[in-house]
Structures are given as structure tokens and as C-alpha cells.
Amino acid sequence: MFTTQLQAVFQKIQNDEEALEDSARLLAQATVGEGTIYITGSGPTKELAKLALTIKESPKDVTWLEPGEALPIFHPADRVLLFSGDEDEDEMTHYAQSIYKTEVPFISIGSFQPEVPAQEGVLEPVHLPTYVKGGLVPDEEGTRHGHPGELAALYAYQLLLLVLQEMIEE
């Protein structure tokens, strides 16, 4: 049952072509525009975000952005990739709002889309949903087990990298 549910999640992510293409376009602007891609996450997604830095296909100019520390002075070609999960929703929403105030475009990958107040002339964040909130497999009492949020986020990131690579090659 878990595998079937997980395959459905992966299919939903794959079918979200608009979000994948919009996200890849933002990252491509940084890659070809000599910008830096900052990757961040907290709680359970922190290690996942750090793993993203080490993936072979990740763009060359990626660096870690520690949540809670002062934000750098962003270059216009810089982008931020924010991983978020159920457990860190409040913290990452607050952090996303701080990032958005700097006017740097960013992408969120996770189970929720951080809400940011609209600013005239500022590109709205792109959200790549993982379609996972909590567990997938219910037991007889209704409790759900099997929490693949980080796995779904990693899958979304890998798909994003493939779309990015294809976009840059064209």
C-alpha cells in the first residue's frame, strides 16, 4: 500500500509541469546570469537541503543558507531554494517572508507554500508541492504511518534538476 501511495505522489509531482518549468527557469537565470543559488531548510528538511548541495547534477554555484542567520546581500541574479516540511511550517514561513522582503526570487519545495504578502514589482515565489502531509498508510485506528515528505521533496528536486539541465541545453 505504501508503494502504491508513494507512486501516486511521485506522479502528481511529475505532472506539475508548470511549477517544474517555472522553478527551472528561475534557477536557469541564476546559472547563466552568474548568480548564486542559496539552498536552505530547517528541522527534518535541513539535512535534505544539505544533501541537495552534494548531488552531482546540482548547479555549480550553490551554497548553504543557514536559517536564522542574517541574510546575505543578494545579487539580482541570485535565487533561493527553500525546502520545508510539516514540522517547520511556522519557522520557514517566517524565513520565507524575510527572504521575500529582500526581493530575491525564490522557490519552495515542500508540503506547504509559505505565505508572503504581495509586493508590487517583486516576483511571487514559485512553489513546487510534494503533495505529502503526514503519513500515507492508515492503521485500524485511523493513524497514518509512513512519512515520505523528505523522499518526495528529494524526488521533486531531482526532477527540477533534470528540467533545468534540459532548459540550459536548449
PDB file of C-alpha atoms in Angstrom:
ATOM      1  CA  MET A   1       0.000   0.000   0.000  1.00  0.00           C
ATOM      2  CA  PHE A   2       2.825   2.416   0.864  1.00  0.00           C
ATOM      3  CA  THR A   3       4.487   1.900  -2.522  1.00  0.00           C
ATOM      4  CA  THR A   4       1.234   2.482  -4.392  1.00  0.00           C
ATOM      5  CA  GLN A   5       0.560   5.677  -2.441  1.00  0.00           C
ATOM      6  CA  LEU A   6       4.135   6.877  -2.945  1.00  0.00           C
ATOM      7  CA  GLN A   7       3.972   6.226  -6.689  1.00  0.00           C
ATOM      8  CA  ALA A   8       0.823   8.371  -6.822  1.00  0.00           C
ATOM      9  CA  VAL A   9       2.667  11.179  -5.012  1.00  0.00           C
ATOM     10  CA  PHE A  10       5.588  10.958  -7.459  1.00  0.00           C
ATOM     11  CA  GLN A  11       3.159  11.044 -10.382  1.00  0.00           C
ATOM     12  CA  LYS A  12       1.481  14.201  -9.047  1.00  0.00           C
ATOM     13  CA  ILE A  13       4.863  15.901  -8.705  1.00  0.00           C
ATOM     14  CA  GLN A  14       5.870  14.850 -12.222  1.00  0.00           C
ATOM     15  CA  ASN A  15       2.567  16.099 -13.649  1.00  0.00           C
ATOM     16  CA  ASP A  16       3.044  19.548 -12.127  1.00  0.00           C
ATOM     17  CA  GLU A  17       4.881  20.671 -15.255  1.00  0.00           C
ATOM     18  CA  GLU A  18       4.150  24.369 -14.809  1.00  0.00           C
ATOM     19  CA  ALA A  19       5.722  24.529 -11.339  1.00  0.00           C
ATOM     20  CA  LEU A  20       8.712  22.453 -12.512  1.00  0.00           C
ATOM     21  CA  GLU A  21       9.291  24.682 -15.536  1.00  0.00           C
ATOM     22  CA  ASP A  22       8.820  27.928 -13.588  1.00  0.00           C
ATOM     23  CA  SER A  23      11.250  26.686 -10.930  1.00  0.00           C
ATOM     24  CA  ALA A  24      13.808  25.579 -13.513  1.00  0.00           C
ATOM     25  CA  ARG A  25      13.520  28.929 -15.301  1.00  0.00           C
ATOM     26  CA  LEU A  26      14.325  30.781 -12.073  1.00  0.00           C
ATOM     27  CA  LEU A  27      17.333  28.567 -11.384  1.00  0.00           C
ATOM     28  CA  ALA A  28      18.499  28.882 -15.005  1.00  0.00           C
ATOM     29  CA  GLN A  29      18.529  32.661 -14.622  1.00  0.00           C
ATOM     30  CA  ALA A  30      20.956  32.292 -11.738  1.00  0.00           C
ATOM     31  CA  THR A  31      23.065  29.696 -13.525  1.00  0.00           C
ATOM     32  CA  VAL A  32      23.512  31.628 -16.770  1.00  0.00           C
ATOM     33  CA  GLY A  33      23.401  35.021 -15.064  1.00  0.00           C
ATOM     34  CA  GLU A  34      26.367  34.278 -12.828  1.00  0.00           C
ATOM     35  CA  GLY A  35      24.219  34.257  -9.726  1.00  0.00           C
ATOM     36  CA  THR A  36      24.348  32.014  -6.695  1.00  0.00           C
ATOM     37  CA  ILE A  37      21.654  29.539  -5.751  1.00  0.00           C
ATOM     38  CA  TYR A  38      21.205  29.507  -1.996  1.00  0.00           C
ATOM     39  CA  ILE A  39      19.675  26.347  -0.545  1.00  0.00           C
ATOM     40  CA  THR A  40      18.063  26.297   2.878  1.00  0.00           C
ATOM     41  CA  GLY A  41      15.858  24.198   5.115  1.00  0.00           C
ATOM     42  CA  SER A  42      15.230  23.554   8.783  1.00  0.00           C
ATOM     43  CA  GLY A  43      14.071  20.776  11.033  1.00  0.00           C
ATOM     44  CA  PRO A  44      13.818  17.481   9.145  1.00  0.00           C
ATOM     45  CA  THR A  45      14.386  19.225   5.823  1.00  0.00           C
ATOM     46  CA  LYS A  46      17.705  20.735   6.884  1.00  0.00           C
ATOM     47  CA  GLU A  47      19.663  17.565   6.176  1.00  0.00           C
ATOM     48  CA  LEU A  48      17.723  17.069   2.955  1.00  0.00           C
ATOM     49  CA  ALA A  49      18.605  20.596   1.842  1.00  0.00           C
ATOM     50  CA  LYS A  50      22.257  19.976   2.672  1.00  0.00           C
ATOM     51  CA  LEU A  51      22.105  16.742   0.673  1.00  0.00           C
ATOM     52  CA  ALA A  52      20.880  18.765  -2.310  1.00  0.00           C
ATOM     53  CA  LEU A  53      24.178  20.642  -2.218  1.00  0.00           C
ATOM     54  CA  THR A  54      26.090  17.420  -2.842  1.00  0.00           C
ATOM     55  CA  ILE A  55      24.041  15.963  -5.695  1.00  0.00           C
ATOM     56  CA  LYS A  56      26.195  15.650  -8.782  1.00  0.00           C
ATOM     57  CA  GLU A  57      23.685  17.359 -11.078  1.00  0.00           C
ATOM     58  CA  SER A  58      23.221  20.377  -8.790  1.00  0.00           C
ATOM     59  CA  PRO A  59      24.310  23.648 -10.405  1.00  0.00           C
ATOM     60  CA  LYS A  60      27.898  24.639  -9.739  1.00  0.00           C
ATOM     61  CA  ASP A  61      27.137  27.820  -7.840  1.00  0.00           C
ATOM     62  CA  VAL A  62      25.045  26.516  -4.944  1.00  0.00           C
ATOM     63  CA  THR A  63      25.697  27.379  -1.335  1.00  0.00           C
ATOM     64  CA  TRP A  64      24.115  26.778   2.048  1.00  0.00           C
ATOM     65  CA  LEU A  65      21.963  29.479   3.649  1.00  0.00           C
ATOM     66  CA  GLU A  66      21.594  28.912   7.391  1.00  0.00           C
ATOM     67  CA  PRO A  67      18.080  29.725   8.647  1.00  0.00           C
ATOM     68  CA  GLY A  68      18.065  32.252  11.451  1.00  0.00           C
ATOM     69  CA  GLU A  69      21.334  33.895  10.454  1.00  0.00           C
ATOM     70  CA  ALA A  70      21.495  37.299   8.792  1.00  0.00           C
ATOM     71  CA  LEU A  71      20.633  37.142   5.109  1.00  0.00           C
ATOM     72  CA  PRO A  72      23.422  37.996   2.685  1.00  0.00           C
ATOM     73  CA  ILE A  73      23.249  40.942   0.325  1.00  0.00           C
ATOM     74  CA  PHE A  74      21.764  39.245  -2.697  1.00  0.00           C
ATOM     75  CA  HIS A  75      22.873  39.899  -6.275  1.00  0.00           C
ATOM     76  CA  PRO A  76      19.978  40.398  -8.752  1.00  0.00           C
ATOM     77  CA  ALA A  77      20.818  37.043 -10.395  1.00  0.00           C
ATOM     78  CA  ASP A  78      20.758  35.112  -7.087  1.00  0.00           C
ATOM     79  CA  ARG A  79      17.980  32.684  -6.244  1.00  0.00           C
ATOM     80  CA  VAL A  80      16.927  30.843  -3.088  1.00  0.00           C
ATOM     81  CA  LEU A  81      15.642  27.274  -2.922  1.00  0.00           C
ATOM     82  CA  LEU A  82      13.783  26.672   0.322  1.00  0.00           C
ATOM     83  CA  PHE A  83      12.926  23.142   1.475  1.00  0.00           C
ATOM     84  CA  SER A  84      10.108  22.922   4.012  1.00  0.00           C
ATOM     85  CA  GLY A  85       8.140  20.253   5.819  1.00  0.00           C
ATOM     86  CA  ASP A  86       5.169  19.880   8.129  1.00  0.00           C
ATOM     87  CA  GLU A  87       7.175  20.287  11.330  1.00  0.00           C
ATOM     88  CA  ASP A  88       8.833  23.592  10.393  1.00  0.00           C
ATOM     89  CA  GLU A  89       5.932  25.406   8.714  1.00  0.00           C
ATOM     90  CA  ASP A  90       5.901  28.439  11.040  1.00  0.00           C
ATOM     91  CA  GLU A  91       9.681  28.843  11.050  1.00  0.00           C
ATOM     92  CA  MET A  92      10.040  28.504   7.283  1.00  0.00           C
ATOM     93  CA  THR A  93       7.085  30.802   6.568  1.00  0.00           C
ATOM     94  CA  HIS A  94       8.740  33.486   8.694  1.00  0.00           C
ATOM     95  CA  TYR A  95      12.073  32.865   6.952  1.00  0.00           C
ATOM     96  CA  ALA A  96      10.408  32.947   3.507  1.00  0.00           C
ATOM     97  CA  GLN A  97       8.873  36.324   4.379  1.00  0.00           C
ATOM     98  CA  SER A  98      12.322  37.649   5.309  1.00  0.00           C
ATOM     99  CA  ILE A  99      13.776  36.358   2.044  1.00  0.00           C
ATOM    100  CA  TYR A 100      10.901  37.815   0.038  1.00  0.00           C
ATOM    101  CA  LYS A 101      11.472  41.271   1.573  1.00  0.00           C
ATOM    102  CA  THR A 102      14.947  41.269   0.011  1.00  0.00           C
ATOM    103  CA  GLU A 103      13.254  40.937  -3.401  1.00  0.00           C
ATOM    104  CA  VAL A 104      15.309  37.882  -4.359  1.00  0.00           C
ATOM    105  CA  PRO A 105      13.210  35.331  -6.276  1.00  0.00           C
ATOM    106  CA  PHE A 106      12.814  32.024  -4.504  1.00  0.00           C
ATOM    107  CA  ILE A 107      11.359  28.566  -4.890  1.00  0.00           C
ATOM    108  CA  SER A 108       9.878  26.488  -2.118  1.00  0.00           C
ATOM    109  CA  ILE A 109       9.750  22.709  -2.249  1.00  0.00           C
ATOM    110  CA  GLY A 110       7.579  21.029   0.342  1.00  0.00           C
ATOM    111  CA  SER A 111       4.220  20.141   1.729  1.00  0.00           C
ATOM    112  CA  PHE A 112       3.051  23.737   2.103  1.00  0.00           C
ATOM    113  CA  GLN A 113       3.504  27.035   0.303  1.00  0.00           C
ATOM    114  CA  PRO A 114       4.879  29.726   2.611  1.00  0.00           C
ATOM    115  CA  GLU A 115       2.572  32.720   2.572  1.00  0.00           C
ATOM    116  CA  VAL A 116       4.217  36.028   1.773  1.00  0.00           C
ATOM    117  CA  PRO A 117       2.478  39.383   1.423  1.00  0.00           C
ATOM    118  CA  ALA A 118       2.450  40.571  -2.191  1.00  0.00           C
ATOM    119  CA  GLN A 119       4.884  43.348  -3.051  1.00  0.00           C
ATOM    120  CA  GLU A 120       4.454  45.406  -6.183  1.00  0.00           C
ATOM    121  CA  GLY A 121       7.269  44.764  -8.646  1.00  0.00           C
ATOM    122  CA  VAL A 122       8.518  41.673  -6.818  1.00  0.00           C
ATOM    123  CA  LEU A 123       8.248  38.259  -8.425  1.00  0.00           C
ATOM    124  CA  GLU A 124       5.990  35.952  -6.424  1.00  0.00           C
ATOM    125  CA  PRO A 125       7.669  32.814  -5.079  1.00  0.00           C
ATOM    126  CA  VAL A 126       7.263  29.596  -7.028  1.00  0.00           C
ATOM    127  CA  HIS A 127       6.083  26.572  -5.082  1.00  0.00           C
ATOM    128  CA  LEU A 128       6.856  23.001  -6.071  1.00  0.00           C
ATOM    129  CA  PRO A 129       4.466  20.912  -3.940  1.00  0.00           C
ATOM    130  CA  THR A 130       5.316  17.460  -2.664  1.00  0.00           C
ATOM    131  CA  TYR A 131       1.670  16.504  -2.076  1.00  0.00           C
ATOM    132  CA  VAL A 132       2.591  14.834   1.204  1.00  0.00           C
ATOM    133  CA  LYS A 133       1.374  15.969   4.583  1.00  0.00           C
ATOM    134  CA  GLY A 134       1.830  13.340   7.241  1.00  0.00           C
ATOM    135  CA  GLY A 135       1.748   9.610   6.704  1.00  0.00           C
ATOM    136  CA  LEU A 136       0.323   7.671   3.783  1.00  0.00           C
ATOM    137  CA  VAL A 137      -0.814   4.342   5.211  1.00  0.00           C
ATOM    138  CA  PRO A 138      -3.695   4.319   7.728  1.00  0.00           C
ATOM    139  CA  ASP A 139      -3.966   1.769  10.520  1.00  0.00           C
ATOM    140  CA  GLU A 140      -7.176   0.469  12.066  1.00  0.00           C
ATOM    141  CA  GLU A 141      -7.386   3.426  14.481  1.00  0.00           C
ATOM    142  CA  GLY A 142      -7.006   5.946  11.649  1.00  0.00           C
ATOM    143  CA  THR A 143      -3.421   6.917  12.458  1.00  0.00           C
ATOM    144  CA  ARG A 144      -1.286   7.311   9.356  1.00  0.00           C
ATOM    145  CA  HIS A 145       2.190   5.827   9.094  1.00  0.00           C
ATOM    146  CA  GLY A 146       4.950   6.055   6.509  1.00  0.00           C
ATOM    147  CA  HIS A 147       6.017   9.698   6.276  1.00  0.00           C
ATOM    148  CA  PRO A 148       7.735  10.204   2.896  1.00  0.00           C
ATOM    149  CA  GLY A 149       7.845  14.024   2.893  1.00  0.00           C
ATOM    150  CA  GLU A 150      11.619  14.235   2.566  1.00  0.00           C
ATOM    151  CA  LEU A 151      11.647  11.489  -0.056  1.00  0.00           C
ATOM    152  CA  ALA A 152       9.027  13.361  -2.106  1.00  0.00           C
ATOM    153  CA  ALA A 153      10.997  16.616  -1.779  1.00  0.00           C
ATOM    154  CA  LEU A 154      14.176  14.888  -2.959  1.00  0.00           C
ATOM    155  CA  TYR A 155      12.266  13.435  -5.918  1.00  0.00           C
ATOM    156  CA  ALA A 156      10.900  16.906  -6.772  1.00  0.00           C
ATOM    157  CA  TYR A 157      14.416  18.355  -6.574  1.00  0.00           C
ATOM    158  CA  GLN A 158      15.818  15.643  -8.870  1.00  0.00           C
ATOM    159  CA  LEU A 159      13.043  16.314 -11.398  1.00  0.00           C
ATOM    160  CA  LEU A 160      13.756  20.023 -11.139  1.00  0.00           C
ATOM    161  CA  LEU A 161      17.432  19.403 -11.905  1.00  0.00           C
ATOM    162  CA  LEU A 162      16.522  17.351 -14.983  1.00  0.00           C
ATOM    163  CA  VAL A 163      14.204  20.088 -16.282  1.00  0.00           C
ATOM    164  CA  LEU A 164      16.911  22.684 -15.538  1.00  0.00           C
ATOM    165  CA  GLN A 165      19.539  20.691 -17.414  1.00  0.00           C
ATOM    166  CA  GLU A 166      17.227  20.307 -20.411  1.00  0.00           C
ATOM    167  CA  MET A 167      16.404  24.031 -20.348  1.00  0.00           C
ATOM    168  CA  ILE A 168      20.065  25.063 -20.257  1.00  0.00           C
ATOM    169  CA  GLU A 169      20.982  22.690 -23.086  1.00  0.00           C
ATOM    170  CA  GLU A 170      18.324  24.267 -25.324  1.00  0.00           C
TER     171      GLU A 170
END
